[in-house]
């Protein structure tokens, strides 16, 4: 048998790999394609010579091969959407002398008719699941889940695992991170993965409610409680979220008077509406979010220390985009797909030079700014591919790609400072306009101005 295998090894290889019904792909430790069999090339309608050496994410849509290389964890029988069909994919890391050197992937199907029948059945089931998911979203206010958060860097993978661990319980969670990093998406995801996911998810933007109205907004009021009160009274956010989750966004901007009342709710589990004669029990899980340094606000007596410890049972830090450049390619393609679907404009890709600019940019407005940039580029381009010319002026060389000295943190901070200066110049000193250009909120913008001495 050994002689037969040795003598006909080329024929055996061609039969098993090249002409098999299964699709095979191999990537190296950088996620670059080193091999793809004929079946896969035919299915993707690509020439084999063109795909070799390309990053796998640029060749296969929704691939996770490069993620398997990073994590070293095999993924078996995973559902993958490719070219309008749901396929079943296996992804296995390849190790040599204890080090991951690549990964092998297979997409399984036997013949077109059999797969089309199975695929039709899967699509029907997924559409049914999506229908019920949308009903729950409309009923309980859940808009996002963990699947809606793009990114496969080490930081994001660890963050998603942490979210999965803390979600099932009822502990309070404090989400921290710069403006535009996606704190609200993570709040939705925690609720979606919790035992409360069939109950309401209620959001309160603490910075947007005037101080004299915040008590009635949070705790509601009885009919006739004050002049101008609605007939029949009004339920507050705590009553609306009873049994579910209350998301306190921008909690660092909450006035001290309201902080005292929220602390009582967390301690006693009950609220008292304005004009009410007796307190009422509520069962609410608190998720809070802030882009401010609460510890400094405590020292300035602008935030209660006892409330901080109540909401900070589990702290989750969401890293800014500039600290995870590996995610920029994936997030950009994710956003491009969303914008293309929404606008109907046929913009299919981003050329390598433009992608390089996106990768080197410091993103002071984080993902919100990236969304603004991609949407603007989609509307500006006259081609099917976004080029450097379609990107905002502040992202053009030599502004942010140049030889610099210093460590990565110093380089990123210098780039961020120059970007803010450029936005101020472009807006002719109009700070509101500069905030729009950068895609960041007022509190974050002024914090950066103070940080770099630009105020």
Tab-separated table of C-alpha atoms in Angstrom:
chain	number	residue	atom	x	y	z
A	1	UNK	CA	0.000	0.000	0.000
A	2	UNK	CA	2.881	2.331	0.822
A	3	UNK	CA	4.288	1.758	-2.678
A	4	UNK	CA	0.912	2.474	-4.285
A	5	UNK	CA	0.520	5.685	-2.276
A	6	UNK	CA	4.029	6.814	-3.136
A	7	UNK	CA	3.638	5.986	-6.835
A	8	UNK	CA	0.301	7.687	-7.333
A	9	UNK	CA	0.487	10.438	-4.690
A	10	UNK	CA	-0.148	13.217	-7.235
A	11	UNK	CA	-3.269	11.433	-8.530
A	12	UNK	CA	-4.472	10.767	-4.979
A	13	UNK	CA	-3.930	14.401	-3.998
A	14	UNK	CA	-5.814	15.599	-7.075
A	15	UNK	CA	-8.740	13.244	-6.430
A	16	UNK	CA	-9.028	13.990	-2.702
A	17	UNK	CA	-8.434	17.726	-2.760
A	18	UNK	CA	-8.631	19.254	-6.228
A	19	UNK	CA	-11.730	17.545	-7.653
A	20	UNK	CA	-13.627	16.749	-4.462
A	21	UNK	CA	-17.124	18.052	-3.870
A	22	UNK	CA	-15.812	19.748	-0.739
A	23	UNK	CA	-14.201	23.179	-0.896
A	24	UNK	CA	-10.719	23.473	0.664
A	25	UNK	CA	-8.715	26.566	1.599
A	26	UNK	CA	-5.439	26.938	3.483
A	27	UNK	CA	-4.097	30.171	5.028
A	28	UNK	CA	-0.778	31.028	6.667
A	29	UNK	CA	-0.230	32.634	10.085
A	30	UNK	CA	-1.021	36.067	8.609
A	31	UNK	CA	-4.361	34.963	7.181
A	32	UNK	CA	-3.039	34.978	3.595
A	33	UNK	CA	-4.344	32.300	1.220
A	34	UNK	CA	-1.663	29.724	0.350
A	35	UNK	CA	-3.942	27.123	-1.290
A	36	UNK	CA	-7.505	26.868	-2.602
A	37	UNK	CA	-8.801	23.827	-4.477
A	38	UNK	CA	-10.586	23.863	-7.842
A	39	UNK	CA	-14.037	23.280	-6.328
A	40	UNK	CA	-13.755	26.368	-4.135
A	41	UNK	CA	-12.402	28.508	-6.978
A	42	UNK	CA	-15.264	27.442	-9.247
A	43	UNK	CA	-17.812	28.119	-6.529
A	44	UNK	CA	-16.409	31.607	-5.886
A	45	UNK	CA	-15.908	32.177	-9.643
A	46	UNK	CA	-12.291	33.162	-9.050
A	47	UNK	CA	-9.022	32.268	-10.743
A	48	UNK	CA	-6.730	30.262	-8.475
A	49	UNK	CA	-3.672	32.343	-9.315
A	50	UNK	CA	-5.500	35.542	-8.334
A	51	UNK	CA	-6.440	34.398	-4.832
A	52	UNK	CA	-3.054	33.041	-3.743
A	53	UNK	CA	-1.323	35.577	-1.495
A	54	UNK	CA	-4.450	37.627	-0.807
A	55	UNK	CA	-5.879	38.076	2.672
A	56	UNK	CA	-8.635	35.519	3.149
A	57	UNK	CA	-11.135	38.219	4.215
A	58	UNK	CA	-10.729	39.793	0.765
A	59	UNK	CA	-11.482	36.480	-0.966
A	60	UNK	CA	-14.215	34.748	1.090
A	61	UNK	CA	-17.094	36.723	2.541
A	62	UNK	CA	-17.861	36.268	6.250
A	63	UNK	CA	-14.745	34.112	6.669
A	64	UNK	CA	-13.295	33.404	10.109
A	65	UNK	CA	-10.128	31.625	8.965
A	66	UNK	CA	-7.875	34.482	10.097
A	67	UNK	CA	-9.651	34.504	13.475
A	68	UNK	CA	-8.947	30.787	13.953
A	69	UNK	CA	-5.270	31.526	13.248
A	70	UNK	CA	-5.327	34.211	15.965
A	71	UNK	CA	-7.255	32.246	18.592
A	72	UNK	CA	-5.969	28.751	17.848
A	73	UNK	CA	-9.505	27.417	18.459
A	74	UNK	CA	-11.051	25.080	15.895
A	75	UNK	CA	-14.574	25.790	14.644
A	76	UNK	CA	-16.569	22.754	13.529
A	77	UNK	CA	-19.889	22.722	11.604
A	78	UNK	CA	-20.215	26.493	11.680
A	79	UNK	CA	-22.900	28.073	9.500
A	80	UNK	CA	-21.372	30.498	6.961
A	81	UNK	CA	-23.175	32.710	4.446
A	82	UNK	CA	-21.333	32.709	1.081
A	83	UNK	CA	-22.613	34.029	-2.241
A	84	UNK	CA	-26.247	33.965	-1.170
A	85	UNK	CA	-26.102	30.470	0.364
A	86	UNK	CA	-25.707	29.114	3.888
A	87	UNK	CA	-22.796	26.650	3.894
A	88	UNK	CA	-21.369	24.453	6.655
A	89	UNK	CA	-17.732	25.275	7.379
A	90	UNK	CA	-14.990	23.563	9.384
A	91	UNK	CA	-11.906	25.571	10.363
A	92	UNK	CA	-8.918	23.883	12.021
A	93	UNK	CA	-5.665	25.570	13.148
A	94	UNK	CA	-2.379	24.033	11.986
A	95	UNK	CA	0.456	23.807	14.526
A	96	UNK	CA	4.135	23.138	14.107
A	97	UNK	CA	6.455	22.751	17.103
A	98	UNK	CA	3.795	24.251	19.352
A	99	UNK	CA	3.281	27.332	17.177
A	100	UNK	CA	0.238	28.097	14.995
A	101	UNK	CA	1.462	28.343	11.398
A	102	UNK	CA	-1.878	28.544	9.610
A	103	UNK	CA	-5.325	27.003	9.283
A	104	UNK	CA	-7.229	24.625	7.002
A	105	UNK	CA	-10.855	25.264	6.101
A	106	UNK	CA	-13.474	23.135	4.380
A	107	UNK	CA	-16.921	24.067	3.135
A	108	UNK	CA	-19.168	21.025	2.942
A	109	UNK	CA	-21.773	20.173	0.331
A	110	UNK	CA	-22.312	17.129	-1.903
A	111	UNK	CA	-24.239	18.160	-4.985
A	112	UNK	CA	-26.084	21.287	-6.050
A	113	UNK	CA	-29.621	19.888	-5.897
A	114	UNK	CA	-29.147	18.357	-2.458
A	115	UNK	CA	-27.541	21.503	-1.125
A	116	UNK	CA	-30.194	23.785	-2.643
A	117	UNK	CA	-32.900	21.740	-0.888
A	118	UNK	CA	-31.047	21.889	2.437
A	119	UNK	CA	-30.183	25.561	1.957
A	120	UNK	CA	-33.829	26.409	1.250
A	121	UNK	CA	-34.854	24.653	4.472
A	122	UNK	CA	-32.166	26.486	6.481
A	123	UNK	CA	-33.183	29.835	4.987
A	124	UNK	CA	-36.801	29.192	5.936
A	125	UNK	CA	-35.846	28.367	9.527
A	126	UNK	CA	-33.538	31.396	9.805
A	127	UNK	CA	-36.208	33.711	8.408
A	128	UNK	CA	-38.649	32.344	10.971
A	129	UNK	CA	-36.134	32.906	13.778
A	130	UNK	CA	-35.445	36.428	12.479
A	131	UNK	CA	-39.190	37.125	12.403
A	132	UNK	CA	-39.529	36.211	16.078
A	133	UNK	CA	-36.369	38.146	16.948
A	134	UNK	CA	-37.763	41.280	15.282
A	135	UNK	CA	-41.024	40.859	17.181
A	136	UNK	CA	-39.090	40.726	20.463
A	137	UNK	CA	-37.024	43.749	19.441
A	138	UNK	CA	-40.124	45.807	18.692
A	139	UNK	CA	-41.831	44.688	21.887
A	140	UNK	CA	-38.938	45.087	24.304
A	141	UNK	CA	-36.659	47.672	22.696
A	142	UNK	CA	-33.733	45.332	21.923
A	143	UNK	CA	-31.978	46.679	18.834
A	144	UNK	CA	-28.552	45.021	18.817
A	145	UNK	CA	-26.950	41.731	19.804
A	146	UNK	CA	-23.329	40.593	20.129
A	147	UNK	CA	-23.441	39.426	16.493
A	148	UNK	CA	-23.882	43.062	15.414
A	149	UNK	CA	-20.511	44.039	16.902
A	150	UNK	CA	-17.828	43.616	14.245
A	151	UNK	CA	-14.204	42.963	15.208
A	152	UNK	CA	-11.917	39.997	15.670
A	153	UNK	CA	-8.844	41.482	17.362
A	154	UNK	CA	-7.559	39.936	20.570
A	155	UNK	CA	-9.039	42.817	22.592
A	156	UNK	CA	-12.492	42.427	21.053
A	157	UNK	CA	-12.488	38.637	21.321
A	158	UNK	CA	-11.635	38.882	25.032
A	159	UNK	CA	-14.240	41.620	25.505
A	160	UNK	CA	-16.996	39.541	23.886
A	161	UNK	CA	-16.096	36.565	26.093
A	162	UNK	CA	-16.342	38.804	29.170
A	163	UNK	CA	-19.769	40.055	28.021
A	164	UNK	CA	-20.963	36.444	27.663
A	165	UNK	CA	-19.806	35.702	31.225
A	166	UNK	CA	-21.420	38.707	32.949
A	167	UNK	CA	-24.677	38.786	30.954
A	168	UNK	CA	-26.603	35.881	32.596
A	169	UNK	CA	-26.477	37.348	36.117
A	170	UNK	CA	-28.202	40.398	37.570
A	171	UNK	CA	-25.077	42.316	38.601
A	172	UNK	CA	-24.780	45.974	37.670
A	173	UNK	CA	-22.360	46.636	34.813
A	174	UNK	CA	-20.415	49.837	34.129
A	175	UNK	CA	-19.358	50.289	30.494
A	176	UNK	CA	-16.411	52.639	30.063
A	177	UNK	CA	-14.878	53.934	26.875
A	178	UNK	CA	-14.491	56.955	24.642
A	179	UNK	CA	-17.379	58.429	22.717
A	180	UNK	CA	-18.231	56.404	19.623
A	181	UNK	CA	-16.793	53.065	20.781
A	182	UNK	CA	-20.177	51.322	20.817
A	183	UNK	CA	-21.140	51.257	24.506
A	184	UNK	CA	-24.852	51.149	23.682
A	185	UNK	CA	-24.357	48.109	21.435
A	186	UNK	CA	-22.722	46.262	24.327
A	187	UNK	CA	-25.542	47.291	26.685
A	188	UNK	CA	-28.099	45.837	24.258
A	189	UNK	CA	-25.972	42.692	23.933
A	190	UNK	CA	-25.826	42.153	27.704
A	191	UNK	CA	-29.623	42.408	27.924
A	192	UNK	CA	-30.066	40.153	24.887
A	193	UNK	CA	-27.917	37.428	26.500
A	194	UNK	CA	-29.478	37.769	29.949
A	195	UNK	CA	-32.427	35.958	31.498
A	196	UNK	CA	-34.305	39.265	31.177
A	197	UNK	CA	-34.223	39.302	27.372
A	198	UNK	CA	-38.016	38.855	27.065
A	199	UNK	CA	-38.566	41.906	29.290
A	200	UNK	CA	-38.122	45.596	28.408
A	201	UNK	CA	-34.805	47.291	27.648
A	202	UNK	CA	-35.146	50.998	28.492
A	203	UNK	CA	-32.509	53.615	27.706
A	204	UNK	CA	-32.013	56.919	29.534
A	205	UNK	CA	-29.572	59.527	28.214
A	206	UNK	CA	-28.649	61.259	31.452
A	207	UNK	CA	-26.965	64.149	29.607
A	208	UNK	CA	-30.046	64.943	27.491
A	209	UNK	CA	-32.645	65.359	30.272
A	210	UNK	CA	-32.881	68.805	31.950
A	211	UNK	CA	-32.168	68.669	35.692
A	212	UNK	CA	-35.663	69.850	36.670
A	213	UNK	CA	-37.268	67.033	34.646
A	214	UNK	CA	-34.983	64.105	35.453
A	215	UNK	CA	-36.887	63.004	38.573
A	216	UNK	CA	-40.229	62.805	36.734
A	217	UNK	CA	-38.551	61.047	33.777
A	218	UNK	CA	-36.950	58.407	35.980
A	219	UNK	CA	-39.686	57.832	38.574
A	220	UNK	CA	-42.865	59.154	36.938
A	221	UNK	CA	-45.680	61.112	38.590
A	222	UNK	CA	-49.276	60.795	39.655
A	223	UNK	CA	-52.143	62.767	38.156
A	224	UNK	CA	-52.296	66.276	39.633
A	225	UNK	CA	-48.806	65.991	41.173
A	226	UNK	CA	-47.882	69.431	39.785
A	227	UNK	CA	-49.126	72.068	37.379
A	228	UNK	CA	-48.994	70.744	33.827
A	229	UNK	CA	-48.953	67.073	34.834
A	230	UNK	CA	-50.587	64.778	32.278
A	231	UNK	CA	-54.029	63.445	32.978
A	232	UNK	CA	-53.676	59.960	34.415
A	233	UNK	CA	-50.048	60.612	35.384
A	234	UNK	CA	-46.979	59.152	33.723
A	235	UNK	CA	-44.817	56.081	34.270
A	236	UNK	CA	-41.116	56.702	34.799
A	237	UNK	CA	-38.244	54.824	33.178
A	238	UNK	CA	-37.858	52.565	36.223
A	239	UNK	CA	-41.494	51.427	36.025
A	240	UNK	CA	-41.213	50.903	32.251
A	241	UNK	CA	-38.086	48.755	32.757
A	242	UNK	CA	-39.585	46.682	35.599
A	243	UNK	CA	-38.438	43.067	35.170
A	244	UNK	CA	-35.946	44.102	32.511
A	245	UNK	CA	-32.886	46.316	32.089
A	246	UNK	CA	-32.404	50.068	32.542
A	247	UNK	CA	-29.490	51.528	30.570
A	248	UNK	CA	-28.181	54.774	32.090
A	249	UNK	CA	-26.094	56.303	29.312
A	250	UNK	CA	-23.717	59.203	30.069
A	251	UNK	CA	-24.247	58.637	33.799
A	252	UNK	CA	-21.348	60.980	34.595
A	253	UNK	CA	-23.597	63.891	33.526
A	254	UNK	CA	-26.383	62.988	35.950
A	255	UNK	CA	-27.081	65.752	38.538
A	256	UNK	CA	-26.274	64.969	42.168
A	257	UNK	CA	-29.924	65.300	43.233
A	258	UNK	CA	-30.902	62.457	40.891
A	259	UNK	CA	-27.894	60.378	41.953
A	260	UNK	CA	-29.233	60.308	45.539
A	261	UNK	CA	-32.601	58.979	44.384
A	262	UNK	CA	-31.085	56.319	42.099
A	263	UNK	CA	-28.861	55.138	44.943
A	264	UNK	CA	-31.988	54.613	47.082
A	265	UNK	CA	-33.615	52.564	44.315
A	266	UNK	CA	-30.542	50.333	44.073
A	267	UNK	CA	-30.357	49.905	47.831
A	268	UNK	CA	-34.054	49.429	48.612
A	269	UNK	CA	-35.393	48.074	45.312
A	270	UNK	CA	-38.273	50.524	45.351
A	271	UNK	CA	-39.232	53.879	43.841
A	272	UNK	CA	-41.583	56.681	44.800
A	273	UNK	CA	-43.307	58.594	42.006
A	274	UNK	CA	-43.865	62.345	42.359
A	275	UNK	CA	-47.183	62.823	44.161
A	276	UNK	CA	-47.301	59.191	45.315
A	277	UNK	CA	-48.101	58.382	48.940
A	278	UNK	CA	-46.355	54.997	49.037
A	279	UNK	CA	-43.240	53.497	47.439
A	280	UNK	CA	-43.487	50.742	44.844
A	281	UNK	CA	-41.188	47.750	44.415
A	282	UNK	CA	-39.304	47.467	41.105
A	283	UNK	CA	-37.007	44.764	39.759
A	284	UNK	CA	-34.518	46.406	37.408
A	285	UNK	CA	-30.989	45.518	36.317
A	286	UNK	CA	-28.746	48.560	35.874
A	287	UNK	CA	-26.248	48.959	33.047
A	288	UNK	CA	-24.462	52.316	33.113
A	289	UNK	CA	-22.084	53.874	30.598
A	290	UNK	CA	-19.718	56.816	30.654
A	291	UNK	CA	-16.808	58.317	28.750
A	292	UNK	CA	-15.810	60.412	31.764
A	293	UNK	CA	-13.287	59.600	34.520
A	294	UNK	CA	-15.752	59.034	37.371
A	295	UNK	CA	-12.948	58.761	39.932
A	296	UNK	CA	-11.959	62.375	39.173
A	297	UNK	CA	-15.585	63.503	39.348
A	298	UNK	CA	-15.804	61.889	42.804
A	299	UNK	CA	-12.777	63.913	43.972
A	300	UNK	CA	-14.470	67.073	42.672
A	301	UNK	CA	-17.674	66.012	44.498
A	302	UNK	CA	-19.587	65.878	41.209
A	303	UNK	CA	-20.350	62.166	41.499
A	304	UNK	CA	-21.323	60.172	44.570
A	305	UNK	CA	-18.770	57.587	45.651
A	306	UNK	CA	-21.424	55.268	47.102
A	307	UNK	CA	-23.336	55.283	43.787
A	308	UNK	CA	-20.106	54.582	41.918
A	309	UNK	CA	-19.544	51.380	43.909
A	310	UNK	CA	-23.178	50.344	43.372
A	311	UNK	CA	-22.991	50.582	39.566
A	312	UNK	CA	-19.376	49.407	39.297
A	313	UNK	CA	-19.879	45.778	40.344
A	314	UNK	CA	-18.489	44.639	36.982
A	315	UNK	CA	-16.509	47.118	34.928
A	316	UNK	CA	-16.134	46.648	31.166
A	317	UNK	CA	-13.661	48.823	29.276
A	318	UNK	CA	-14.227	49.179	25.529
A	319	UNK	CA	-10.925	50.030	23.811
A	320	UNK	CA	-10.824	52.899	21.287
A	321	UNK	CA	-10.474	52.045	17.609
A	322	UNK	CA	-6.902	53.371	17.401
A	323	UNK	CA	-5.788	50.689	19.895
A	324	UNK	CA	-7.141	47.835	17.752
A	325	UNK	CA	-6.162	48.631	14.138
A	326	UNK	CA	-6.589	44.936	13.223
A	327	UNK	CA	-10.360	45.482	13.477
A	328	UNK	CA	-10.498	48.408	11.060
A	329	UNK	CA	-10.587	46.263	7.902
A	330	UNK	CA	-13.439	44.069	9.197
A	331	UNK	CA	-15.464	46.954	10.649
A	332	UNK	CA	-15.021	48.994	7.469
A	333	UNK	CA	-16.358	46.185	5.275
A	334	UNK	CA	-19.215	45.623	7.719
A	335	UNK	CA	-20.170	49.315	7.568
A	336	UNK	CA	-19.791	49.413	3.775
A	337	UNK	CA	-22.208	46.485	3.459
A	338	UNK	CA	-24.764	48.273	5.686
A	339	UNK	CA	-24.455	51.583	3.812
A	340	UNK	CA	-24.686	49.835	0.430
A	341	UNK	CA	-27.830	47.989	1.497
A	342	UNK	CA	-29.402	51.170	2.834
A	343	UNK	CA	-28.537	53.481	-0.055
A	344	UNK	CA	-28.712	50.981	-2.920
A	345	UNK	CA	-25.504	52.473	-4.363
A	346	UNK	CA	-23.241	49.852	-5.951
A	347	UNK	CA	-19.982	50.501	-4.104
A	348	UNK	CA	-18.419	47.096	-3.620
A	349	UNK	CA	-14.936	47.583	-2.159
A	350	UNK	CA	-12.194	49.857	-0.830
A	351	UNK	CA	-8.883	49.976	-2.643
A	352	UNK	CA	-5.688	49.027	-0.737
A	353	UNK	CA	-4.340	52.605	-0.572
A	354	UNK	CA	-7.573	53.898	0.964
A	355	UNK	CA	-7.620	50.982	3.416
A	356	UNK	CA	-4.065	51.879	4.448
A	357	UNK	CA	-5.183	55.447	5.171
A	358	UNK	CA	-8.059	54.166	7.283
A	359	UNK	CA	-5.687	51.899	9.204
A	360	UNK	CA	-3.144	54.628	9.988
A	361	UNK	CA	-5.711	57.268	10.987
A	362	UNK	CA	-6.144	57.811	14.750
A	363	UNK	CA	-9.991	57.891	14.838
A	364	UNK	CA	-10.715	60.369	17.670
A	365	UNK	CA	-14.440	59.777	17.014
A	366	UNK	CA	-13.944	55.981	16.956
A	367	UNK	CA	-16.503	53.795	15.143
A	368	UNK	CA	-19.050	56.628	14.863
A	369	UNK	CA	-16.487	58.653	12.931
A	370	UNK	CA	-15.593	55.636	10.761
A	371	UNK	CA	-19.284	55.225	9.881
A	372	UNK	CA	-19.466	58.893	8.875
A	373	UNK	CA	-16.350	58.571	6.709
A	374	UNK	CA	-17.558	55.447	4.880
A	375	UNK	CA	-21.052	56.862	4.298
A	376	UNK	CA	-19.557	60.088	2.952
A	377	UNK	CA	-17.171	58.151	0.678
A	378	UNK	CA	-20.013	55.998	-0.701
A	379	UNK	CA	-21.907	59.129	-1.733
A	380	UNK	CA	-18.830	60.891	-3.134
A	381	UNK	CA	-17.316	58.113	-5.231
A	382	UNK	CA	-18.184	57.722	-8.900
A	383	UNK	CA	-16.773	54.218	-9.026
A	384	UNK	CA	-17.544	50.827	-7.503
A	385	UNK	CA	-14.435	51.125	-5.325
A	386	UNK	CA	-13.674	53.771	-2.688
A	387	UNK	CA	-10.297	55.423	-3.277
A	388	UNK	CA	-8.133	57.823	-1.253
A	389	UNK	CA	-9.665	60.726	-3.203
A	390	UNK	CA	-13.087	59.839	-1.750
A	391	UNK	CA	-11.851	60.154	1.850
A	392	UNK	CA	-11.979	63.431	3.844
A	393	UNK	CA	-9.039	65.832	3.442
A	394	UNK	CA	-7.894	65.239	7.014
A	395	UNK	CA	-7.075	61.643	6.091
A	396	UNK	CA	-4.936	62.360	3.045
A	397	UNK	CA	-1.138	61.960	3.114
A	398	UNK	CA	1.211	63.325	4.235
A	399	UNK	CA	-0.921	64.416	7.190
A	400	UNK	CA	-1.043	61.062	8.949
A	401	UNK	CA	1.506	58.773	7.254
A	402	UNK	CA	4.992	60.041	7.880
A	403	UNK	CA	8.188	58.955	9.576
A	404	UNK	CA	7.966	59.581	13.285
A	405	UNK	CA	9.888	58.724	16.380
A	406	UNK	CA	8.491	57.655	19.727
A	407	UNK	CA	6.448	54.760	20.986
A	408	UNK	CA	3.041	53.809	19.576
A	409	UNK	CA	1.101	55.744	22.255
A	410	UNK	CA	3.035	58.958	21.508
A	411	UNK	CA	2.564	58.550	17.746
A	412	UNK	CA	-1.181	57.962	18.111
A	413	UNK	CA	-1.603	60.944	20.446
A	414	UNK	CA	0.341	63.187	18.050
A	415	UNK	CA	-1.847	62.011	15.167
A	416	UNK	CA	-4.998	62.609	17.202
A	417	UNK	CA	-3.859	66.121	18.139
A	418	UNK	CA	-3.078	66.988	14.506
A	419	UNK	CA	-6.444	65.600	13.395
A	420	UNK	CA	-8.302	67.803	15.891
A	421	UNK	CA	-6.221	70.827	14.845
A	422	UNK	CA	-7.054	70.114	11.193
A	423	UNK	CA	-10.776	69.840	12.018
A	424	UNK	CA	-10.647	73.180	13.875
A	425	UNK	CA	-8.906	74.761	10.896
A	426	UNK	CA	-11.376	73.230	8.430
A	427	UNK	CA	-14.306	74.525	10.523
A	428	UNK	CA	-12.664	77.974	10.900
A	429	UNK	CA	-12.784	77.699	14.676
A	430	UNK	CA	-16.436	76.620	14.851
A	431	UNK	CA	-16.312	73.958	17.578
A	432	UNK	CA	-19.787	72.584	16.828
A	433	UNK	CA	-18.767	72.047	13.196
A	434	UNK	CA	-15.425	70.509	14.270
A	435	UNK	CA	-17.332	68.004	16.449
A	436	UNK	CA	-19.455	67.034	13.431
A	437	UNK	CA	-16.346	66.592	11.254
A	438	UNK	CA	-14.713	64.362	13.867
A	439	UNK	CA	-17.936	62.518	14.697
A	440	UNK	CA	-17.517	62.847	18.474
A	441	UNK	CA	-19.735	64.103	21.287
A	442	UNK	CA	-19.320	67.445	23.072
A	443	UNK	CA	-17.972	66.034	26.355
A	444	UNK	CA	-15.339	63.920	24.574
A	445	UNK	CA	-14.370	66.806	22.262
A	446	UNK	CA	-13.733	69.270	25.098
A	447	UNK	CA	-11.878	66.626	27.098
A	448	UNK	CA	-9.473	66.173	24.151
A	449	UNK	CA	-9.103	69.943	23.746
A	450	UNK	CA	-8.001	70.180	27.389
A	451	UNK	CA	-5.750	67.148	27.047
A	452	UNK	CA	-3.786	68.667	24.138
A	453	UNK	CA	-3.979	72.291	25.319
A	454	UNK	CA	-6.092	73.346	22.334
A	455	UNK	CA	-8.967	74.999	24.206
